[in-house]
CSV table of C-alpha atoms in Angstrom, one decimal:
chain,number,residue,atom,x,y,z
A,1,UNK,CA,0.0,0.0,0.0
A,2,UNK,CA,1.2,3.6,-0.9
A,3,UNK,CA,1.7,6.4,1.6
A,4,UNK,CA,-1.1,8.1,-0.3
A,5,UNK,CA,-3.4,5.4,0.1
A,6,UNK,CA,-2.4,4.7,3.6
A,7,UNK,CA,-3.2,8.4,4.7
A,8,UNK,CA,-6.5,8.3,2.7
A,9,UNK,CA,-7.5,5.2,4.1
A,10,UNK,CA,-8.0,6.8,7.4
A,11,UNK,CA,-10.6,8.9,6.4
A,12,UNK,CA,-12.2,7.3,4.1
A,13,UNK,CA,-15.9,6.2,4.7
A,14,UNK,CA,-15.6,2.3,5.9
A,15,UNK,CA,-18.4,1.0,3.4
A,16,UNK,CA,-16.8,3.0,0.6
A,17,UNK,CA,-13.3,1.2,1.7
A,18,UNK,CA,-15.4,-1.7,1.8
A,19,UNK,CA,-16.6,-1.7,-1.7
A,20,UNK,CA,-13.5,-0.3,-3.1
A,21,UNK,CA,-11.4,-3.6,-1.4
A,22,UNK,CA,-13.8,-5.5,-3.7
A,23,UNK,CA,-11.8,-7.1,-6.4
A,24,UNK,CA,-13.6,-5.9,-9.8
A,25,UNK,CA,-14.9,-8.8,-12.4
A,26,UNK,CA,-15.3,-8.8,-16.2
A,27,UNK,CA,-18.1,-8.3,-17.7
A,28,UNK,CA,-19.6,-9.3,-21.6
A,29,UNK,CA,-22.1,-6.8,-21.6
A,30,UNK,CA,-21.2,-3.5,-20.7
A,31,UNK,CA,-24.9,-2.2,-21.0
A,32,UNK,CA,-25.8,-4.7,-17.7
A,33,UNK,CA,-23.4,-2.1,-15.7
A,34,UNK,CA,-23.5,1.6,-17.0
A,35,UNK,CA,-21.4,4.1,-16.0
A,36,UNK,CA,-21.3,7.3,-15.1
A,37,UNK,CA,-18.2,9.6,-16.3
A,38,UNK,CA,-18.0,12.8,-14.2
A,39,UNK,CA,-15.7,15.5,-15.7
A,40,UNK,CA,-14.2,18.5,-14.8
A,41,UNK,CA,-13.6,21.6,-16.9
A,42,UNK,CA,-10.9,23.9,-16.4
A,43,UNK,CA,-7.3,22.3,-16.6
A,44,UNK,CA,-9.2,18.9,-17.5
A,45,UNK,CA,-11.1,19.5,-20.6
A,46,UNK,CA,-10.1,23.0,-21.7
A,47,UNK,CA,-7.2,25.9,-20.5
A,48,UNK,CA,-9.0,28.7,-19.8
A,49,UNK,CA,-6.1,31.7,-18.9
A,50,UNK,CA,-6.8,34.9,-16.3
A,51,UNK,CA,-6.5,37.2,-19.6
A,52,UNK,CA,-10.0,38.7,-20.6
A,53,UNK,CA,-10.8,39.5,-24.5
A,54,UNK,CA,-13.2,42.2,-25.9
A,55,UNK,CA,-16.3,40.6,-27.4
A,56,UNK,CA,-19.4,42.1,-29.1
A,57,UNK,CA,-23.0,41.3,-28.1
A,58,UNK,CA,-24.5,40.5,-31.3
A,59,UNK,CA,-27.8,40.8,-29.4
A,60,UNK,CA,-27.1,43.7,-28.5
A,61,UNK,CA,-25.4,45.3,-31.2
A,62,UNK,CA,-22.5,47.6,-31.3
A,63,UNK,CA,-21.9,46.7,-27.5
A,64,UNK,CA,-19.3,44.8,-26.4
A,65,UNK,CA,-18.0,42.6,-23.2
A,66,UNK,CA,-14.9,41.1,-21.6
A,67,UNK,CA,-14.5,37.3,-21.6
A,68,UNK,CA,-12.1,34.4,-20.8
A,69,UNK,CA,-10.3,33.0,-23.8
A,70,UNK,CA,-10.9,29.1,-23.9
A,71,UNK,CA,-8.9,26.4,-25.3
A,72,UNK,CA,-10.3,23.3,-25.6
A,73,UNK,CA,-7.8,20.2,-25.4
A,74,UNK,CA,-6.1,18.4,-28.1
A,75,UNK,CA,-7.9,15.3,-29.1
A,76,UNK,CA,-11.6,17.1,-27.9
A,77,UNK,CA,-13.2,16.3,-30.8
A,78,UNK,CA,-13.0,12.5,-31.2
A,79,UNK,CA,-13.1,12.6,-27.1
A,80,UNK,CA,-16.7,14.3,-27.1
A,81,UNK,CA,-17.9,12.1,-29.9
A,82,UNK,CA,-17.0,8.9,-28.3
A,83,UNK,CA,-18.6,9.9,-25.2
A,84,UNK,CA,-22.2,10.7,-27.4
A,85,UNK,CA,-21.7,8.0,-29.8
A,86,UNK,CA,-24.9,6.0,-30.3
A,87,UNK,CA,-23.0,2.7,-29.5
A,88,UNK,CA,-21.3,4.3,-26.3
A,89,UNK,CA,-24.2,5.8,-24.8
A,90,UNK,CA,-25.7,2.4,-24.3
A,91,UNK,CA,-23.6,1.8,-21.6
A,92,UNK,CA,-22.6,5.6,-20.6
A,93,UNK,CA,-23.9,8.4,-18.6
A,94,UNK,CA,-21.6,11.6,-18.8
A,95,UNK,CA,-22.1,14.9,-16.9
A,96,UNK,CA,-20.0,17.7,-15.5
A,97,UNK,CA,-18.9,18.7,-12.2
A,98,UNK,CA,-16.9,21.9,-12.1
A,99,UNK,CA,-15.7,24.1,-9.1
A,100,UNK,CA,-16.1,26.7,-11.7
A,101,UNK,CA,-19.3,29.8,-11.0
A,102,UNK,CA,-22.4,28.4,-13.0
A,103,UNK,CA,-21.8,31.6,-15.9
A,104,UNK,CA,-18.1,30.7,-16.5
A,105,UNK,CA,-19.4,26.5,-16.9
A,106,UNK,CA,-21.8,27.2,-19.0
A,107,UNK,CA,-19.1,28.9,-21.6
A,108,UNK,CA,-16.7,26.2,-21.1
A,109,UNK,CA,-19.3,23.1,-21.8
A,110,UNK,CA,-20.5,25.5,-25.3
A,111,UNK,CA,-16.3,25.2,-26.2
A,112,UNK,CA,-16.4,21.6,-24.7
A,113,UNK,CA,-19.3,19.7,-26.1
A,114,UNK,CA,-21.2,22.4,-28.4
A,115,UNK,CA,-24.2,20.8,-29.5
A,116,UNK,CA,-24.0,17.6,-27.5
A,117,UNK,CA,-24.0,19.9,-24.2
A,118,UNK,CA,-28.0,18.7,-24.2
A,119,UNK,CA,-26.7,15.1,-24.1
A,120,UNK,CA,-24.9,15.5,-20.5
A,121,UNK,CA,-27.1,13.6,-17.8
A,122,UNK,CA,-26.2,17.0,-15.7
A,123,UNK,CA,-24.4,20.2,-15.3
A,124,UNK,CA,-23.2,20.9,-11.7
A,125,UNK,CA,-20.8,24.0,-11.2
A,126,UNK,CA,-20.0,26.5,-7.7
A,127,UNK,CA,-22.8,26.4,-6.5
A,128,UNK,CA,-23.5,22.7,-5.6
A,129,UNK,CA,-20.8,22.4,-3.5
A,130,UNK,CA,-22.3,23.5,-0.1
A,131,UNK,CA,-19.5,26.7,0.1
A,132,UNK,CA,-20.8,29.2,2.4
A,133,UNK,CA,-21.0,32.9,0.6
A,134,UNK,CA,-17.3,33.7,1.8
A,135,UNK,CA,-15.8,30.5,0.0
A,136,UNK,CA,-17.6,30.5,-2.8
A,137,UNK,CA,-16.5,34.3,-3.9
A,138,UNK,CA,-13.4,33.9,-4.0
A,139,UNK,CA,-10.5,30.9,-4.5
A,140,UNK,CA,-10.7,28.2,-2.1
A,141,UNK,CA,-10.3,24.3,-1.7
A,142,UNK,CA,-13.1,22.6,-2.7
A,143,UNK,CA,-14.5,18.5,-2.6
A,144,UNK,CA,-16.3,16.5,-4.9
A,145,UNK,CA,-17.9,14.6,-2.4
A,146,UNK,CA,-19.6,11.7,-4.8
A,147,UNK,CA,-22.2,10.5,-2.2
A,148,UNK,CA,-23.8,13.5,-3.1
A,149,UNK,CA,-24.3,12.4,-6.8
A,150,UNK,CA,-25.7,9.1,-5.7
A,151,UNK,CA,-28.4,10.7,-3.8
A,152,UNK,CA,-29.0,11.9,-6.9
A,153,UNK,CA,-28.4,9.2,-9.5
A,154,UNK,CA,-29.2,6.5,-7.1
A,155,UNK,CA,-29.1,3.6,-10.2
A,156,UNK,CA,-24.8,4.8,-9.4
A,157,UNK,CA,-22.6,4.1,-7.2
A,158,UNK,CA,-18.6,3.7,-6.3
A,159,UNK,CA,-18.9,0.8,-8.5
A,160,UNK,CA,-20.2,2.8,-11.8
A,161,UNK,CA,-18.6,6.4,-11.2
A,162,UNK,CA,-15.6,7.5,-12.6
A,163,UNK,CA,-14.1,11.3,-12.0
A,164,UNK,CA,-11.7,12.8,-14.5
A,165,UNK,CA,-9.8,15.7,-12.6
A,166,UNK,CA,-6.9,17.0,-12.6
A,167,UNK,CA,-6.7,17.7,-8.8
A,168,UNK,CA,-6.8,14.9,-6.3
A,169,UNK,CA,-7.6,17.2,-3.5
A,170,UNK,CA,-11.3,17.5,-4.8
A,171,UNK,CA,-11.6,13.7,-5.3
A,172,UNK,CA,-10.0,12.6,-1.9
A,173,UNK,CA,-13.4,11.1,-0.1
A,174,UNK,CA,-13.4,8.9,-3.2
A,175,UNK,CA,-9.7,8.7,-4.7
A,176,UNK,CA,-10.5,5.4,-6.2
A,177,UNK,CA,-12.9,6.7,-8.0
A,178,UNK,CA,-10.6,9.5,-9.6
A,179,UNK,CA,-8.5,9.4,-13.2
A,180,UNK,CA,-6.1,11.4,-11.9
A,181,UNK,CA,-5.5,13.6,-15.2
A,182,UNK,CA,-2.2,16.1,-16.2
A,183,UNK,CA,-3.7,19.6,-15.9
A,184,UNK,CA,-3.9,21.1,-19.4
A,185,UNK,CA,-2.5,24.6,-19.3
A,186,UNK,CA,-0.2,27.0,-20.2
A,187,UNK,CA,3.1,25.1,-20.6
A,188,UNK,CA,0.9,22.0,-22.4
A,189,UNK,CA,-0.8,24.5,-24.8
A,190,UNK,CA,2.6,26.1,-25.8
A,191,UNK,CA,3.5,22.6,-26.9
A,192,UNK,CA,1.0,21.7,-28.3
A,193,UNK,CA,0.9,24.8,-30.6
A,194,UNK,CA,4.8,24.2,-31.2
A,195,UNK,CA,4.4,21.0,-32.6
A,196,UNK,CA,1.5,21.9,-34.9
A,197,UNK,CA,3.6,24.4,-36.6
A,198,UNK,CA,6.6,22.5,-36.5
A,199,UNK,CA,4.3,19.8,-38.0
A,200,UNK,CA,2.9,22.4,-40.5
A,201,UNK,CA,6.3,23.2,-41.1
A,202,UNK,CA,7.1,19.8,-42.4
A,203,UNK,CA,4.1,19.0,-44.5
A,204,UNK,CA,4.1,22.2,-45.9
A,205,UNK,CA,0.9,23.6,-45.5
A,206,UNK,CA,-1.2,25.5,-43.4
A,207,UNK,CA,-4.0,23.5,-42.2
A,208,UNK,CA,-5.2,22.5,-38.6
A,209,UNK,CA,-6.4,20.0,-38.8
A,210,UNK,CA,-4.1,18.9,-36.2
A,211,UNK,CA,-3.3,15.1,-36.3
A,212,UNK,CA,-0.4,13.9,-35.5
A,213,UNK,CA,-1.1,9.9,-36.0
A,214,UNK,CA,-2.6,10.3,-39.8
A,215,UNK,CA,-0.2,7.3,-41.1
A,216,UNK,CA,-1.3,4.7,-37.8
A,217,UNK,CA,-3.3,2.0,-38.7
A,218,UNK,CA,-5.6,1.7,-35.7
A,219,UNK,CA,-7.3,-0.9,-36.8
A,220,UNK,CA,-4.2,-3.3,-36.2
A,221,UNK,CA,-4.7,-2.5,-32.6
A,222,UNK,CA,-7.9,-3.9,-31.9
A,223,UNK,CA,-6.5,-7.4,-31.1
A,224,UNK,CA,-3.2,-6.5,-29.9
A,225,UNK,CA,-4.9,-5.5,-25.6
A,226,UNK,CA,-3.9,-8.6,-24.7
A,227,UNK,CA,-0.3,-9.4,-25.9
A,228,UNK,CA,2.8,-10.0,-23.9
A,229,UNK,CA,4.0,-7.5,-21.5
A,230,UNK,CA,6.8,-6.7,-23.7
A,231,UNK,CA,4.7,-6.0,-26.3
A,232,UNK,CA,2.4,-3.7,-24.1
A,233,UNK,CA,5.7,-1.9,-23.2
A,234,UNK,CA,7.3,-1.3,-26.6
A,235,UNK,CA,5.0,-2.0,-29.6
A,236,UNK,CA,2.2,-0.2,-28.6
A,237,UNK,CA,4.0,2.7,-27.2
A,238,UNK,CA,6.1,3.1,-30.6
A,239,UNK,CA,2.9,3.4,-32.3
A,240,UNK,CA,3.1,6.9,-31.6
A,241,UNK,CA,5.5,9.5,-30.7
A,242,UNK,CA,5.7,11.3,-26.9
A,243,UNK,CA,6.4,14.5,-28.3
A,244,UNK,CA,3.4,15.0,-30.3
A,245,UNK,CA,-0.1,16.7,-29.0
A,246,UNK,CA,-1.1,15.9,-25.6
A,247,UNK,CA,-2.8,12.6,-25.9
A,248,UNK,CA,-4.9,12.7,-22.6
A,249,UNK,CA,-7.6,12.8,-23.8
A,250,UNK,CA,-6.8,9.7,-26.0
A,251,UNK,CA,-5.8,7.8,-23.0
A,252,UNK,CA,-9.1,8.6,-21.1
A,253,UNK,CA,-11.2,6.9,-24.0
A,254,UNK,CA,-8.3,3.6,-24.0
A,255,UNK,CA,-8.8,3.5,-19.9
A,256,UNK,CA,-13.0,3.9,-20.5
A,257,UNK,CA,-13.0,1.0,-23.0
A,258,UNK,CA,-11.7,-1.1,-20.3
A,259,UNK,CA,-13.6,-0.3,-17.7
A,260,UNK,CA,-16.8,-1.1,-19.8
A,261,UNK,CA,-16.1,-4.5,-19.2
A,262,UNK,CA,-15.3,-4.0,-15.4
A,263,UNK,CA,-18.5,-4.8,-12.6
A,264,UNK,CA,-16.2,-2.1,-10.0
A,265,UNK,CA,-15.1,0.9,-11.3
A,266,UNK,CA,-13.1,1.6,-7.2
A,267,UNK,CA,-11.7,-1.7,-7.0
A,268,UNK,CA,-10.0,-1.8,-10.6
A,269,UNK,CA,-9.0,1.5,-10.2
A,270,UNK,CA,-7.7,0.8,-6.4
A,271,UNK,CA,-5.9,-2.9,-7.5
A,272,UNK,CA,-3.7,-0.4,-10.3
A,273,UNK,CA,-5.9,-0.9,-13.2
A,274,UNK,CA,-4.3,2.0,-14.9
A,275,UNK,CA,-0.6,1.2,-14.2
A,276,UNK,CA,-1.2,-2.0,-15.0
A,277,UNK,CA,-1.5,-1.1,-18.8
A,278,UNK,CA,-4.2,-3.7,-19.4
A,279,UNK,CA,-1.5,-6.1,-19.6
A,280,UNK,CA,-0.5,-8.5,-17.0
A,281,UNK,CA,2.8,-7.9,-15.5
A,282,UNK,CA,3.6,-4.5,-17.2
A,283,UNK,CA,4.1,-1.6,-14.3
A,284,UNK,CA,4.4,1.8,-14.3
A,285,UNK,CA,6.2,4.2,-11.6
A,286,UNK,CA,6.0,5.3,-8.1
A,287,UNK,CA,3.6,3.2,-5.6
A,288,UNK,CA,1.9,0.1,-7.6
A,289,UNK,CA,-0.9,1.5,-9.4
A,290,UNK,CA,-3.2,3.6,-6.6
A,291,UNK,CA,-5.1,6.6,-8.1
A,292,UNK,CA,-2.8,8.5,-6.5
A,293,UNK,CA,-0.1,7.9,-8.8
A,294,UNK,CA,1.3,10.4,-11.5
A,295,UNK,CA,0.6,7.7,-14.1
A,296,UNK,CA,0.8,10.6,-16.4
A,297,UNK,CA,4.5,11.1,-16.1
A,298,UNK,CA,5.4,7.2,-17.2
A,299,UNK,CA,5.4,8.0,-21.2
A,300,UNK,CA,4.7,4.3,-21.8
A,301,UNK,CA,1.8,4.1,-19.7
A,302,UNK,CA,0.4,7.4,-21.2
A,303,UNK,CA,0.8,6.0,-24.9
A,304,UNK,CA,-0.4,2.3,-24.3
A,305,UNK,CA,-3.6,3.8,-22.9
A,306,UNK,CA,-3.7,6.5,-26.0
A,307,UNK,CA,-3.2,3.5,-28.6
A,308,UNK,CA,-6.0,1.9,-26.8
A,309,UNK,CA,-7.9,5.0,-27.4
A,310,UNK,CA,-7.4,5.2,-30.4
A,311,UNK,CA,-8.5,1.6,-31.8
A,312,UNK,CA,-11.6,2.6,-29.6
A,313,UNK,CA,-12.2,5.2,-31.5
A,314,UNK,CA,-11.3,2.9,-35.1
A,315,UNK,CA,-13.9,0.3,-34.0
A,316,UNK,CA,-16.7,3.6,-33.9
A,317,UNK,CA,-15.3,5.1,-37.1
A,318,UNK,CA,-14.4,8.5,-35.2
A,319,UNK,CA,-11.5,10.0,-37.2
A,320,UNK,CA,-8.7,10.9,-34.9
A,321,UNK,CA,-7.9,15.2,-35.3
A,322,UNK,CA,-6.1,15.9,-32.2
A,323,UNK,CA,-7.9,19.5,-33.2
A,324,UNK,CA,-5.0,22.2,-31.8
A,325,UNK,CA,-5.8,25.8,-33.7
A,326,UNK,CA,-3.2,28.4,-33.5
A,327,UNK,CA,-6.0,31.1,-34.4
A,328,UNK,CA,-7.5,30.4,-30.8
């Protein structure tokens, strides 16, 4: 056991340590066990800097008003239309739970999910997090407690639940519940707008469209989840290159297309589902798989998962446009 899990164990709600100690089991039928994807906004989904822009009110003509610029991730395109595919919406609920004042959420979910936003199961933002008026004017820590999502989805629970954040201090009642995500900001929108024109560069031409993994053939993937460690390490991974867009996003699909086929979302994340690589015997970094872990930083673990993405994305016929604009 980790230090981290150790010193969340001792807070954590018994029956929620009870479940999450649950070994999870494989299931055929992913539409016997939905899920429920919980995502955060800012520094998970999109980068959204201090710096305010002048914008004009169309309906209110030559007036104008200050907003936040946003940037949505690379790879938010195939990422938002996996998540409302027909075929993944069988087994998937997805809403959004933000820190973020109800105003500035509703502007990130129109740059998140445009017209799907009517597809999310919910939209929660500052003001379901039980702040008192002090707290929730200005910046302070907040907690995603999930019991509080159960009471309202009660057909969920730490089995089915899965929150992508990119802070673990808002997931700590539930850390095995939590993909621990690399927050998207400054430094990772820099590179990826390096390597777009680095890549434009190269190819000669001006266009955005953004993808870096044009020449992979995906479809080779699809029956390569369950090969040899070694494979998992070194094949997979050199599918792809680590210096190219930020492939999150990617990974998040690859680690949801496993855990379709998983009864308990906490104990597969909890036994090191994600380190594991889907493949027995590979390991990543630091502490043996807890939520907790950077799993992020391990390059091969981060491209296995985005590989496994991206045949998920093959098998739906979603083209793969990593989608970074320099005009944003």
């Amino acid at each position: 056991m980790s230090t981290m899990e150790k010193r969340n164990s001792r807070s954590l709600n018994p029956v929620y340590k009870t479940i999450a100690l649950t070994p999870s089991s494989f299931i055929s039928n992913p539409t016997a066990n939905r899920k429920l994807l919980v995502l955060d906004l800012n520094g998970t989904l999109v980068f959204r800097p201090k710096k305010y822009v002048n914008t004009t009110l169309a309906h209110d003509g030559p007036s104008s008003a200050k907003v936040r610029v946003i940037h949505p991730r690379s790879y938010m395109t195939p990422f938002r239309e996996y998540l409302f595919h027909p075929q993944t919406k069988k087994w998937l609920d997805t809403m959004v739970w933000s820190s973020a004042q109800p105003h500035s959420v509703n502007d990130m979910i129109q740059h998140s999910f445009g017209d799907h936003q009517g597809e999310l199961k919910a939209v929660w933002a500052r003001d379901t997090l039980d702040l008192d008026p002090v707290a929730y004017n200005k910046k302070s820590v907040t907690i995603k407690d999930l019991t509080k999502l159960w009471k309202a989805f009660p057909s969920h629970s730490a089995k089915s639940t899965l929150l992508v954040d990119d802070s673990t201090q808002k997931a700590r009642l539930q850390p095995w519940n939590h993909i621990f995500v690399k927050e998207y900001g400054q430094a990772e929108r820099r590179s990826d707008l390096d390597y777009l024109r680095k890549q434009n560069v190269s190819q000669g031409s001006p266009g955005d469209k953004g993808n870096d993994h044009h020449d992979l053939d995906v479809s080779d993937l699809l029956g390569n989840m369950t090969l040899t460690p070694s494979f998992a390490k070194t094949s997979l991974a050199s599918q792809s290159s680590s210096t190219g867009f930020d492939s999150i996003l990617l990974a998040v699909i690859g680690i949801l297309d496993v855990l379709k086929h998983q009864d308990n979302v906490s104990g597969w994340l909890r036994s090191g589902g994600i380190v594991l690589c889907g493949a027995e015997g590979v390991t990543g970094g630091g502490g043996g798989g807890t939520i907790g872990d950077r799993w992020f930083d391990t390059a091969h673990i981060v491209e296995w998962w985005a590989n496994r993405g991206r045949a998920a994305l093959a098998e739906l016929n979603i083209e793969v446009v990593a989608g970074a604009l320099t005009n944003r």
